[in-house]
Coordinates of C-alpha atoms in Angstrom, one line a residue:
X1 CA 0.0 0.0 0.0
X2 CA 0.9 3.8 -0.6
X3 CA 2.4 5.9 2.1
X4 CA 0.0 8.8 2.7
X5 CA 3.0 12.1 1.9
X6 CA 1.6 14.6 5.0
X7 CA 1.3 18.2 3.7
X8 CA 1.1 19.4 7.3
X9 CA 3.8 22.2 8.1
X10 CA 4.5 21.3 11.5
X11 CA 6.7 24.5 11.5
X12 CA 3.5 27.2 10.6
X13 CA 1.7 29.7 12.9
X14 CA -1.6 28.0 12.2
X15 CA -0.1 24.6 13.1
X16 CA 0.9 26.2 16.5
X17 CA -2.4 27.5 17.4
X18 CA -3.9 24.6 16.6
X19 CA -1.5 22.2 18.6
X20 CA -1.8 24.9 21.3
X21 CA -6.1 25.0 21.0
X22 CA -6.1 21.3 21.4
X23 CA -3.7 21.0 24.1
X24 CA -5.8 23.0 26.1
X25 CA -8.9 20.7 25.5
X26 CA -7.3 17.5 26.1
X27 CA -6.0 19.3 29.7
X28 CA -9.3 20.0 30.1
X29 CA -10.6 16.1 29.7
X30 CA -8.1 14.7 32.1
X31 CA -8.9 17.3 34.9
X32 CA -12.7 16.1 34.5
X33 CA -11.3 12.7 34.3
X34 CA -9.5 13.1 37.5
X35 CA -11.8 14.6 39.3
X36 CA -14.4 12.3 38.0
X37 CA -12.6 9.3 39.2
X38 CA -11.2 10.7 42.6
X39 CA -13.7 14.0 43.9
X40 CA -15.1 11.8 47.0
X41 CA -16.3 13.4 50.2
X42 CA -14.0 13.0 53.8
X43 CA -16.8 11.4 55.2
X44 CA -17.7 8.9 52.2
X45 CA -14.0 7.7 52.0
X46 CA -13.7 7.1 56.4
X47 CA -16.6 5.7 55.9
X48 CA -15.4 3.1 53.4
X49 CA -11.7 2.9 55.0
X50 CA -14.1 1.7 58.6
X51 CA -15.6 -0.9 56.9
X52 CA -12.5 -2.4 55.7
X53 CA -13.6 -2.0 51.9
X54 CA -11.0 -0.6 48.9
X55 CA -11.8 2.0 46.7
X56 CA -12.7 0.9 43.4
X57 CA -9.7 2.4 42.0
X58 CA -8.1 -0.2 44.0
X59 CA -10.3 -3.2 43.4
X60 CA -9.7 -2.2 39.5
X61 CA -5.5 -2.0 40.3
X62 CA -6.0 -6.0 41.9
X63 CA -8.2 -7.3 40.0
X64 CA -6.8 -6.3 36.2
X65 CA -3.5 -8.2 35.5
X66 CA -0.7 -5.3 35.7
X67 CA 0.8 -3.5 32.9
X68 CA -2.0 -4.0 31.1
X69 CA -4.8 -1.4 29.0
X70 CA -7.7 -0.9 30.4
X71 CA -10.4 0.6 28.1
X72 CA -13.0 2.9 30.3
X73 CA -16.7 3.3 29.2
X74 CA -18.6 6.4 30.0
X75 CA -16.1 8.1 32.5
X76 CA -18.0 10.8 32.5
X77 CA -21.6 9.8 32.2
X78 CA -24.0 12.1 34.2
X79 CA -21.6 15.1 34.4
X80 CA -23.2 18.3 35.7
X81 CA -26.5 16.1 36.2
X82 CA -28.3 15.8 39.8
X83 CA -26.5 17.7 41.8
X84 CA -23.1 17.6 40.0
X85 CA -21.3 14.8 42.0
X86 CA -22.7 11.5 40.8
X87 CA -19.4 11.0 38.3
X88 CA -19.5 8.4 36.2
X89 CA -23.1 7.7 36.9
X90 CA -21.9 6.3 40.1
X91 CA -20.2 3.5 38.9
X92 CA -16.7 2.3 36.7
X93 CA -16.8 0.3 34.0
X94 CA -14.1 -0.5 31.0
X95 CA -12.7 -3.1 29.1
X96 CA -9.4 -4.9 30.7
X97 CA -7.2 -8.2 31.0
X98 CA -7.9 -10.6 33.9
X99 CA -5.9 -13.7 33.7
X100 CA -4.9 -12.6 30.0
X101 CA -8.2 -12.7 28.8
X102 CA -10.2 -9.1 27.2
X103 CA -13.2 -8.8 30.6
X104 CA -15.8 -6.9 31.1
X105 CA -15.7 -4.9 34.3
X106 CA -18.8 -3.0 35.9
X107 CA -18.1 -1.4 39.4
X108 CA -20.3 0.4 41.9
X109 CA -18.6 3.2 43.7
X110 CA -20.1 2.6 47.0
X111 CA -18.4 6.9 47.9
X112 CA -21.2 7.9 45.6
X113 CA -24.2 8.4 47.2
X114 CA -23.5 5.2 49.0
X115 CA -23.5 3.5 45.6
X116 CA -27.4 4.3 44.8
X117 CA -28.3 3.8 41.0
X118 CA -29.8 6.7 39.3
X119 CA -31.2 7.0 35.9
X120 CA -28.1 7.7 33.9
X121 CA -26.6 4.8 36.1
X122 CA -29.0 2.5 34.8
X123 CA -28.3 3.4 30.8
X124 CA -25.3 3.1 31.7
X125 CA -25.7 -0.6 32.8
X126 CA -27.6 -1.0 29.9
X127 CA -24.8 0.2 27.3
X128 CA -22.1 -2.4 29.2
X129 CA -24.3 -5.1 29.0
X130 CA -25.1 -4.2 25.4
X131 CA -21.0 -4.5 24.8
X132 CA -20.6 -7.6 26.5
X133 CA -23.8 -9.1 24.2
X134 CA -22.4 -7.6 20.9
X135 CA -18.8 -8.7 21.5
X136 CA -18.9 -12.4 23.8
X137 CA -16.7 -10.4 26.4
X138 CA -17.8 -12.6 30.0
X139 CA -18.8 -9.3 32.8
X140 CA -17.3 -9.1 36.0
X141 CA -19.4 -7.0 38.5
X142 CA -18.2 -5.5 41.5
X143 CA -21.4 -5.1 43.6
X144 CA -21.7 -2.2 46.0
X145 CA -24.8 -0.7 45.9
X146 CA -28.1 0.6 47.9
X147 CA -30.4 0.0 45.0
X148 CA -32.4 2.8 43.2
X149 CA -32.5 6.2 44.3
X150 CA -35.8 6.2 45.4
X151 CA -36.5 10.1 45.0
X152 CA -36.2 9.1 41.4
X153 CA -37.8 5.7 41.1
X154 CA -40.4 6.3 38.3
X155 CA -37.5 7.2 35.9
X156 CA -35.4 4.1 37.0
X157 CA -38.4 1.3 37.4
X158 CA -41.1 0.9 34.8
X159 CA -40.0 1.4 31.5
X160 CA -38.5 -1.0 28.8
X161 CA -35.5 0.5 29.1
X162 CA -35.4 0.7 32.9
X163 CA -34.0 -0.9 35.7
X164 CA -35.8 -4.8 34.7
X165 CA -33.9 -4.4 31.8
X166 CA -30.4 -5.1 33.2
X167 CA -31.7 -8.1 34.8
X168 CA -33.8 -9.3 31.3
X169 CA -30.4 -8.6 30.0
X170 CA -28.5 -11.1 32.6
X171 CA -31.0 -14.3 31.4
X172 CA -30.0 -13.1 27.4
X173 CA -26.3 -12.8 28.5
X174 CA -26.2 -16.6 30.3
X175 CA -28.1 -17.9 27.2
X176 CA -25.8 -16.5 25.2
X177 CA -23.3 -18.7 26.9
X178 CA -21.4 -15.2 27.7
X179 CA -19.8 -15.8 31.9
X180 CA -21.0 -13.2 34.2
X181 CA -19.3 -13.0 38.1
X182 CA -20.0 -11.1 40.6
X183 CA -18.4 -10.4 44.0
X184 CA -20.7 -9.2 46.6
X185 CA -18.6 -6.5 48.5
X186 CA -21.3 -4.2 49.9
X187 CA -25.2 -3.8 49.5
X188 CA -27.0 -6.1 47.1
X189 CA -30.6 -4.7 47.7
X190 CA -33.9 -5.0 46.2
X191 CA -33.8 -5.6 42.5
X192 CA -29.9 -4.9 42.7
X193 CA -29.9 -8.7 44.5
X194 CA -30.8 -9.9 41.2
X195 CA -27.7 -9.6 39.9
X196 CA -25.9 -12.3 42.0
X197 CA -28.5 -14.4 41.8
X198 CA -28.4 -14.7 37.7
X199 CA -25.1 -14.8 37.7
X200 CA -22.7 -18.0 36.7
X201 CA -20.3 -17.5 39.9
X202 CA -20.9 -15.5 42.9
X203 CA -18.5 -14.4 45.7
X204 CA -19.2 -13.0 48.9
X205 CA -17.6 -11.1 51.3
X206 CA -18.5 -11.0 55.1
X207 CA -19.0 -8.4 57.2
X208 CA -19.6 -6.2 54.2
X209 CA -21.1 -7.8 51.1
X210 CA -25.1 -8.6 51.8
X211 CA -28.2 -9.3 49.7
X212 CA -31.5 -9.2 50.2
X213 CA -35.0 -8.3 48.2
X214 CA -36.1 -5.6 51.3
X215 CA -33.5 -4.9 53.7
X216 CA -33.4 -4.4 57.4
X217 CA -35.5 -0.7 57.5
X218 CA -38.5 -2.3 54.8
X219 CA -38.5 -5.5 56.9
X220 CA -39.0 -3.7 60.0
X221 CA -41.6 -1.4 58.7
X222 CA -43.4 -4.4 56.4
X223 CA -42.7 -7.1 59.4
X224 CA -41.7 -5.5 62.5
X225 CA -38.9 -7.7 62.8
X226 CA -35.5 -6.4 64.0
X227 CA -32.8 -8.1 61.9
X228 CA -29.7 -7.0 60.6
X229 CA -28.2 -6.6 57.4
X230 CA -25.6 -9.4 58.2
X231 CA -27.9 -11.4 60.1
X232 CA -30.6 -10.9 57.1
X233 CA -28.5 -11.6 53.9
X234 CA -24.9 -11.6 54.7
X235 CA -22.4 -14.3 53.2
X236 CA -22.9 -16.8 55.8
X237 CA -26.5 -16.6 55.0
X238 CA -26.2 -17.0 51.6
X239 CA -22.9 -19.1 51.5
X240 CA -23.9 -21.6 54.0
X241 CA -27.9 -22.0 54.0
X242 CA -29.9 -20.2 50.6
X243 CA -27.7 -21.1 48.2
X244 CA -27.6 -17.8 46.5
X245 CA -23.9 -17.1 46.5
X246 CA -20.9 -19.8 45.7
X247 CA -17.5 -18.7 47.5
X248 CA -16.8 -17.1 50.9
X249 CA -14.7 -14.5 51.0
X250 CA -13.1 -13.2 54.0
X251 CA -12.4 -9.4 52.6
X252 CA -12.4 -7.7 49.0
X253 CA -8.7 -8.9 48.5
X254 CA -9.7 -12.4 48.8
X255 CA -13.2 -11.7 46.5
X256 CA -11.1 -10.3 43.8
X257 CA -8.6 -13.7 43.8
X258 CA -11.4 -15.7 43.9
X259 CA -12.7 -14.0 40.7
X260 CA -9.5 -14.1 39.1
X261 CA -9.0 -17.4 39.9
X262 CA -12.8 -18.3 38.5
X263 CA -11.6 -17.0 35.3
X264 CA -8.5 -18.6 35.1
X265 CA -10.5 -22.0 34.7
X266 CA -13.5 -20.7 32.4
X267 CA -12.4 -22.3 28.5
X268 CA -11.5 -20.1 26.0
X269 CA -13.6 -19.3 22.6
X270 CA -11.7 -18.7 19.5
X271 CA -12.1 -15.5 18.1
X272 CA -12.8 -14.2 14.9
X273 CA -10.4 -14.2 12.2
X274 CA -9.7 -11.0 9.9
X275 CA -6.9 -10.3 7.7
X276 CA -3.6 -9.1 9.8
X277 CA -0.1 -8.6 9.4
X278 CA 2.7 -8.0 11.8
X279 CA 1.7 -4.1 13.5
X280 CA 3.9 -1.2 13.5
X281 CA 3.8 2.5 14.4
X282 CA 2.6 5.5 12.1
X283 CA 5.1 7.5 10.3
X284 CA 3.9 10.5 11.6
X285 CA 3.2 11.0 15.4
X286 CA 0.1 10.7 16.2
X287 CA 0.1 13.6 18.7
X288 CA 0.6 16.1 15.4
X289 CA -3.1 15.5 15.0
X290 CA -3.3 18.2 17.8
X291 CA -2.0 20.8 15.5
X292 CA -3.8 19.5 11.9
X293 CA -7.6 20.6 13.8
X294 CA -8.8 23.3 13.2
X295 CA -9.8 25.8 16.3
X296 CA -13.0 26.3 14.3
X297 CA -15.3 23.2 13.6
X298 CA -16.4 25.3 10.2
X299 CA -12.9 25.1 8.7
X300 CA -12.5 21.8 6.5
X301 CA -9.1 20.0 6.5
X302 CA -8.1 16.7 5.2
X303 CA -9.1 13.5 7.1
X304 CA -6.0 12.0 4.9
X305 CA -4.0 13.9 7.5
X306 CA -5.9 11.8 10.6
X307 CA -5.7 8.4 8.9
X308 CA -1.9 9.2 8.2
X309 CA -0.7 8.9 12.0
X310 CA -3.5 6.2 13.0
X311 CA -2.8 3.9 10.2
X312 CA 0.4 1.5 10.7
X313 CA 3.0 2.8 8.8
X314 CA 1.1 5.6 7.2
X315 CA -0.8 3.3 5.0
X316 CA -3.1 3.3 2.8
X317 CA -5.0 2.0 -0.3
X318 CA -7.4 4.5 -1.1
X319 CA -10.3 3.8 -3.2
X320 CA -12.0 5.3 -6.1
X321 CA -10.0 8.0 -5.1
X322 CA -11.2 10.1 -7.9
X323 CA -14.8 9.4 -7.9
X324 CA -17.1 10.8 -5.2
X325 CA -14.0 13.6 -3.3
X326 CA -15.8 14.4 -0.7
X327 CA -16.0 11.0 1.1
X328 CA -12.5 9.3 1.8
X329 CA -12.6 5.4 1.7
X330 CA -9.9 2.8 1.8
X331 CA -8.0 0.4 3.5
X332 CA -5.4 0.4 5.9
X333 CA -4.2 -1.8 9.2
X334 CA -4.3 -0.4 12.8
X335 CA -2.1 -2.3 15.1
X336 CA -2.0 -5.3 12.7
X337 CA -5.9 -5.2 12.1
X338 CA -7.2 -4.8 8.5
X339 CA -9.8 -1.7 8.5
X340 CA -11.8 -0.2 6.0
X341 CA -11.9 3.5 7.1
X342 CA -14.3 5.9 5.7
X343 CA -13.5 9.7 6.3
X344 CA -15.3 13.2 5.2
X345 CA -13.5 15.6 3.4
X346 CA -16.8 17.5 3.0
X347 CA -20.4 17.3 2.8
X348 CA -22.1 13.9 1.1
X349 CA -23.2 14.4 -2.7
X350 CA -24.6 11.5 -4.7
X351 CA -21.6 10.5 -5.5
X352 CA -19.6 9.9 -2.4
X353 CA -22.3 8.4 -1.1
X354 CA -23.1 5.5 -3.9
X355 CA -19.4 5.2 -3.4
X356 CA -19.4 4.7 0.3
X357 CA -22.3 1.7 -0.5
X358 CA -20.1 0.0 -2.7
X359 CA -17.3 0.2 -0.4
X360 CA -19.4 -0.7 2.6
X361 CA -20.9 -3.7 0.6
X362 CA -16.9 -4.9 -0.2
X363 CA -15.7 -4.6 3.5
X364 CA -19.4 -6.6 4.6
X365 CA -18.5 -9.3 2.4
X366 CA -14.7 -9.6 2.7
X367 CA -15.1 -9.4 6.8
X368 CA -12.8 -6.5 7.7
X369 CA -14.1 -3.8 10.2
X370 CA -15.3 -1.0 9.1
X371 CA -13.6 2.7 10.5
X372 CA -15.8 6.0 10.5
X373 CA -14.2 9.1 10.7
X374 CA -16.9 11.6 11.1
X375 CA -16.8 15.4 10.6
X376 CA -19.8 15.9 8.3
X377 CA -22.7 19.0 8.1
X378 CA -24.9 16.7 6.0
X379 CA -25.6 15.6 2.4
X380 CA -25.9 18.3 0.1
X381 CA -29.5 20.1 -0.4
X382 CA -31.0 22.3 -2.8
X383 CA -33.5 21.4 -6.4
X384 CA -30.4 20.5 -8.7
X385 CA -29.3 17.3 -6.1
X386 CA -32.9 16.4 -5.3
X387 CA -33.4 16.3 -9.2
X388 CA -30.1 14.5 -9.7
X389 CA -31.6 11.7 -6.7
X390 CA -29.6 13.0 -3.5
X391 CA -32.6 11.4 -0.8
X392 CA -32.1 7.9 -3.1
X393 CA -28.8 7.8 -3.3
X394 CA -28.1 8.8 0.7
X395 CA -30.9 6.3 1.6
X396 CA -28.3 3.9 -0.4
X397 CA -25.0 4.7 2.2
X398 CA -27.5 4.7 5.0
X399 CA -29.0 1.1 4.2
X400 CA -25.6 -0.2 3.7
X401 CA -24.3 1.4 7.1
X402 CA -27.8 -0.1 8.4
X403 CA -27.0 -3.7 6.9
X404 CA -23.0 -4.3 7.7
X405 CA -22.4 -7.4 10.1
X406 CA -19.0 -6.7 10.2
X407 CA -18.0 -4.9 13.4
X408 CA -18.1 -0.8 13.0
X409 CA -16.2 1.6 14.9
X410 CA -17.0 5.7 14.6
X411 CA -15.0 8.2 16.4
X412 CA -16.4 11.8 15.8
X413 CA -13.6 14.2 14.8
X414 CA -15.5 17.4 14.2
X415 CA -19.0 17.9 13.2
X416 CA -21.9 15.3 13.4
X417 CA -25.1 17.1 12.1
X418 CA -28.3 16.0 10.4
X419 CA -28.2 13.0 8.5
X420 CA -24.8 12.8 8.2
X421 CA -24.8 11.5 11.6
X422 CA -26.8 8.6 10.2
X423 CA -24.9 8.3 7.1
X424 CA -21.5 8.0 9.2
X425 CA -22.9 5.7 11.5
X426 CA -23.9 7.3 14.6
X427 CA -25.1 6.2 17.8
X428 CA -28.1 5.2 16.1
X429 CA -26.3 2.8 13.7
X430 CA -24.7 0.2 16.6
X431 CA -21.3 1.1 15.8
X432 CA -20.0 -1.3 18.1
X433 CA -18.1 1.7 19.9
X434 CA -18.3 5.2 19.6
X435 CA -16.2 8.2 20.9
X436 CA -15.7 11.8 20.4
X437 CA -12.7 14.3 20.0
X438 CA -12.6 17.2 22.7
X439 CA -13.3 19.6 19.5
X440 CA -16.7 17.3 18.2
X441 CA -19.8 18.9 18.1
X442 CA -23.0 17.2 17.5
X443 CA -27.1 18.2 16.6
X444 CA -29.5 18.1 13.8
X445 CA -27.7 21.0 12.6
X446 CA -25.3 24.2 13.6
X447 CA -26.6 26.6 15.7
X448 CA -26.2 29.4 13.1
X449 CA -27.9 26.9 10.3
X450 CA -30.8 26.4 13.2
X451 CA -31.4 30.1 13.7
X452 CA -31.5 31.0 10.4
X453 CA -34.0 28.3 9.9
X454 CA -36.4 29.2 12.0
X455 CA -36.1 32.5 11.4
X456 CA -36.9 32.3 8.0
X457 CA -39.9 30.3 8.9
X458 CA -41.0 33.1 11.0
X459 CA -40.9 35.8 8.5
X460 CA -42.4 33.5 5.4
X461 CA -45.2 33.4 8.5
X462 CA -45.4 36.8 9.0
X463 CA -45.5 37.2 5.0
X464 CA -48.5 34.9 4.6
X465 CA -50.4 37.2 7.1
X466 CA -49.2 40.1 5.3
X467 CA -47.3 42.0 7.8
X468 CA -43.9 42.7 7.7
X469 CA -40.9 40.7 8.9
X470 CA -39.1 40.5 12.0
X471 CA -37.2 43.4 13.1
X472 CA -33.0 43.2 13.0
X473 CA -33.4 43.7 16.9
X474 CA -35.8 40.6 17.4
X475 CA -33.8 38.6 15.3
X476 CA -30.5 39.4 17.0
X477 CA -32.9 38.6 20.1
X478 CA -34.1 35.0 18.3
X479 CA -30.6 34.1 17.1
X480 CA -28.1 34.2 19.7
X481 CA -30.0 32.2 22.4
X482 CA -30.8 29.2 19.5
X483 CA -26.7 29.7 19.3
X484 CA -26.2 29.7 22.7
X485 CA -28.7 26.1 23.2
X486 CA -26.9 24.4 20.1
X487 CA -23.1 25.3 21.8
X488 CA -24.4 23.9 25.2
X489 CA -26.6 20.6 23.8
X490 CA -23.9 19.8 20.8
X491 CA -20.4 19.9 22.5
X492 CA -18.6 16.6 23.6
X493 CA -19.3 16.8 27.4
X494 CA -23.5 17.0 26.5
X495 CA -22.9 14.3 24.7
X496 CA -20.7 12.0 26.9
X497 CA -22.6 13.0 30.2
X498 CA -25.9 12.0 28.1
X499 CA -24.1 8.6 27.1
X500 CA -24.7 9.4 23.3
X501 CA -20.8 8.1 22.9
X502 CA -18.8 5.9 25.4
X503 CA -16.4 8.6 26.1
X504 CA -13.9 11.2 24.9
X505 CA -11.2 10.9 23.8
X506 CA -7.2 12.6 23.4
X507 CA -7.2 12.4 19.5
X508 CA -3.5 11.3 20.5
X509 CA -4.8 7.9 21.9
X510 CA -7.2 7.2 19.4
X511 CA -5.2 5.0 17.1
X512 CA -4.5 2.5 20.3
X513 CA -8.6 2.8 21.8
X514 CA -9.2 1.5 18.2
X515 CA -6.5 -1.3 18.2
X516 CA -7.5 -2.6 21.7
X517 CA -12.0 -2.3 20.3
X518 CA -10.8 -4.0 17.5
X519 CA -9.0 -7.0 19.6
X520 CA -12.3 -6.8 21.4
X521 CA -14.7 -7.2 18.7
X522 CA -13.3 -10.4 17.4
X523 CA -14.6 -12.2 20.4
X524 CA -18.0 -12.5 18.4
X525 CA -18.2 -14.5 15.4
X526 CA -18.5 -12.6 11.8
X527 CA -21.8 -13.9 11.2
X528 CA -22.8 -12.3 8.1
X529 CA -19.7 -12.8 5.9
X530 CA -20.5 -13.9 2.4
X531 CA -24.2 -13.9 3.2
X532 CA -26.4 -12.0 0.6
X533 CA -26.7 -10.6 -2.0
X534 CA -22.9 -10.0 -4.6
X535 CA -21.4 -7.2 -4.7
X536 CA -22.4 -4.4 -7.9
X537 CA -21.7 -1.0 -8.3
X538 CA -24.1 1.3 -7.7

């Protein structure tokens, strides 16, 4: 395959503001990272240290074999919701190696809100055991948790995609043959004692770890019977006469060595098979991406430039490279992994997208992932492209995108508007993965696009009742606050604390997040190679 020549003049003054824009962003997302993962109140953590339990940054540190990646989902879930302090969505949850096998790992932080589950915490739940489903990866849960937070119950109880869900979700997961643990180091209540019970292999810790359906408060109030929360569902209990957990564990230490000793003796599924090769590093450094963004998502640059220091060795076999300009598609290997990566250099016309469907269709059939890199305003609009069968021909890409049983990946890299978002396989699309750049914006459209819109509508009104239209003063009133609303609901932090992406990421890192969901994804067969229907051009 061609090297891709970089035109990027490390040495320029736009080059430098860029690197210097981006730096600041990505210094941003690891201060809310850090805080996220460590602003705990005094009392919460002597609490915890009195009953003898780790933090969950050290249950993650003894349970994951050392020196080895660790993959976090949704760090930043619920930020700024509730009151502001329920990081994470009150929980941890990645990707990691235990006994040299790719895990699933979902963690209650009990030093949040004593480890209640709230809305967002239950999406959340939702999205991991949607990763484990889609990829065969067995889920280890670390339980710690006082069940739902009741002031919010009717969001968190009765819907289809509600708290049942998770536990609908276990029974799919066991049929699926998929091994789910759990060690019981705090509060299993409620519902929440579910998730032991439908588990494969349960530990339990005493003194701490305890389930039951209504604990000691409800059984006093339903009951009148004094009992406590050892006495009632602690691991004796449970270990020794219900039945309901599997191994005694004497603290979280031991819990976490019985889990990793579980999984040392579970058998091993082959993974899927894709085309590889030995991997090696880009020519370029990746952290040069920092300086090829532009400080304004309006300003186009070449997604060449991206694929250049993600792709190993710089690599890549672009195709129909004259057809169709505004869409980028070819193939390339990230840390030894065959991709096929589709890019935007600009907005979708007919034909980038009938090209895009016959690349799509290629990749579906020859089994090799499929990379989006999105930074797209739309497909194009106006009479000419509607004459020339723009709706048709996008409805082509989007059915494709729809259709592919190969595993996709998107990471947004600047805008995600409109339809492009479908087109480029957003959330909507089950990429199996999705992230954002610090600089990604997201909405059915740009906040000036959106004011304009609306504005226009208001005066064709006005016109129809034959009066006259909106005053500049009204309009300046109209457009900045639809601005201000699009800004606020479409940058990367909206989007991360709303789970619409599983996180955000240093566009540094994000050749080696993609190598590692890559690894991942091969856990679960290719199931649709060579089905259907062959291959034509559109």
């Amino acid at each position: 395959m061609e090297v891709i020549e970089s035109r990027i003049d490390t040495g320029s003054d736009e080059y430098k503001a860029n690197f210097a824009a981006m730096e600041q962003m990505v210094a941003d997302l690891k201060a809310e990272l850090k805080k996220a993962r460590e602003d705990r109140s005094e009392k919460a953590r002597k609490r915890n240290a009195e009953l003898g339990k780790l933090t969950v940054q050290e249950r993650l540190d003894k349970l994951l074999d050392r020196n080895t990646p660790w993959l976090e989902i949704a760090p930043l879930a619920a930020k700024g919701m509730y009151d502001g302090k329920v990081h994470g969505a009150g929980t941890r949850a990645g990707i990691g190696i235990v006994q040299g096998r790719e895990v699933f790992v979902h963690a209650n932080d009990p030093m949040i809100k004593g480890g209640t589950v709230y809305p967002m915490g239950v999406k959340k739940t939702l999205r991991c055991q949607t990763i484990c489903m889609e990829n065969n990866l067995p889920m280890i849960m670390l339980v710690d948790s006082g069940g739902a937070y009741l002031p919010l119950q009717s969001e968190i109880f009765p819907d289809v995609d509600d708290g049942g869900r998770i536990f609908y979700n276990q029974a799919i997961i066991s049929k699926m043959n998929i091994p789910q643990l759990t060690a019981v180091m705090g509060l299993c209540t409620a519902g929440g004692a579910y998730i032991p019970a439908m588990s494969d292999h349960v530990v339990h810790v005493t003194g701490t770890g305890a389930i039951f359906l209504g604990g000691p408060p409800l059984v006093r109030a339903a009951t009148g019977e004094e009992v406590t929360a050892e006495d009632l569902g602690g691991a004796r209990v449970h270990c020794q006469e219900s039945g309901v957990s599997d191994y005694f564990a004497e603290d979280d230490e031991h819990a976490i060595q019985i889990i990793r000793d579980v999984m040392s003796l579970l058998p091993r599924q082959e993974k899927a098979t894709i085309p590889t090769r030995a991997p090696s590093e880009p020519l370029y450094d990746p952290q040069e991406i920092w300086g090829i963004v532009p400080r304004s998502i309006s300003t186009p640059y070449d997604v060449r430039e991206v694929i250049a220091r993600i792709a190993d060795g710089s690599e890549f076999l672009e195709f129909k490279a004259m057809y169709g300009p505004t869409l980028v598609c070819g193939w390339a290997y990230i840390h030894g992994y065959q991709v096929g990566i589709l890019g935007n250099n600009g907005v979708l016309f007919s034909d980038s997208s009938l090209k895009a469907t016959q690349f799509i269709s290629l990749c579906d059939r020859q089994g090799i992932p499929l990379l989006f890199l999105q930074n797209i305003n739309g497909y194009i609009i106006g009479r000419e492209y509607e004459r020339r069968g723009i709706t048709k021909d996008g409805h082509k890409m989007v059915h494709a995108v729809s259709t592919a049983t190969v595993p996709k990946f998107t990471v947004i890299i600047g805008a995600s508007f409109g339809a492009g978002n479908y087109g480029m396989c957003g959330r909507g699309y089950s990429p199996r993965f999705l992230w954002m750049w610090p600089n990604a914006q997201i909405g059915v459209m740009g906040g000036e696009q959106a004011a304009s819109v609306l504005i226009s509508v208001k005066n064709d009104q006005l016109a129809r009742e034959g009066q006259p239209p909106l005053p500049a003063e009204l309009v300046a009133g109209i457009r900045q606050p639809i601005i201000d609303s699009a800004l606020k609901e479409g940058n990367a932090y909206y989007s991360t604390a709303n789970l619409w992406d599983d996180g955000i990421v240093d566009p540094a890192r994000t050749r080696d997040v993609l190598g590692l969901a890559i690894s991942v994804s091969l856990g679960a067969p290719l199931a649709g190679r060579n089905q259907g229907h062959g291959t034509f051009r559109m």
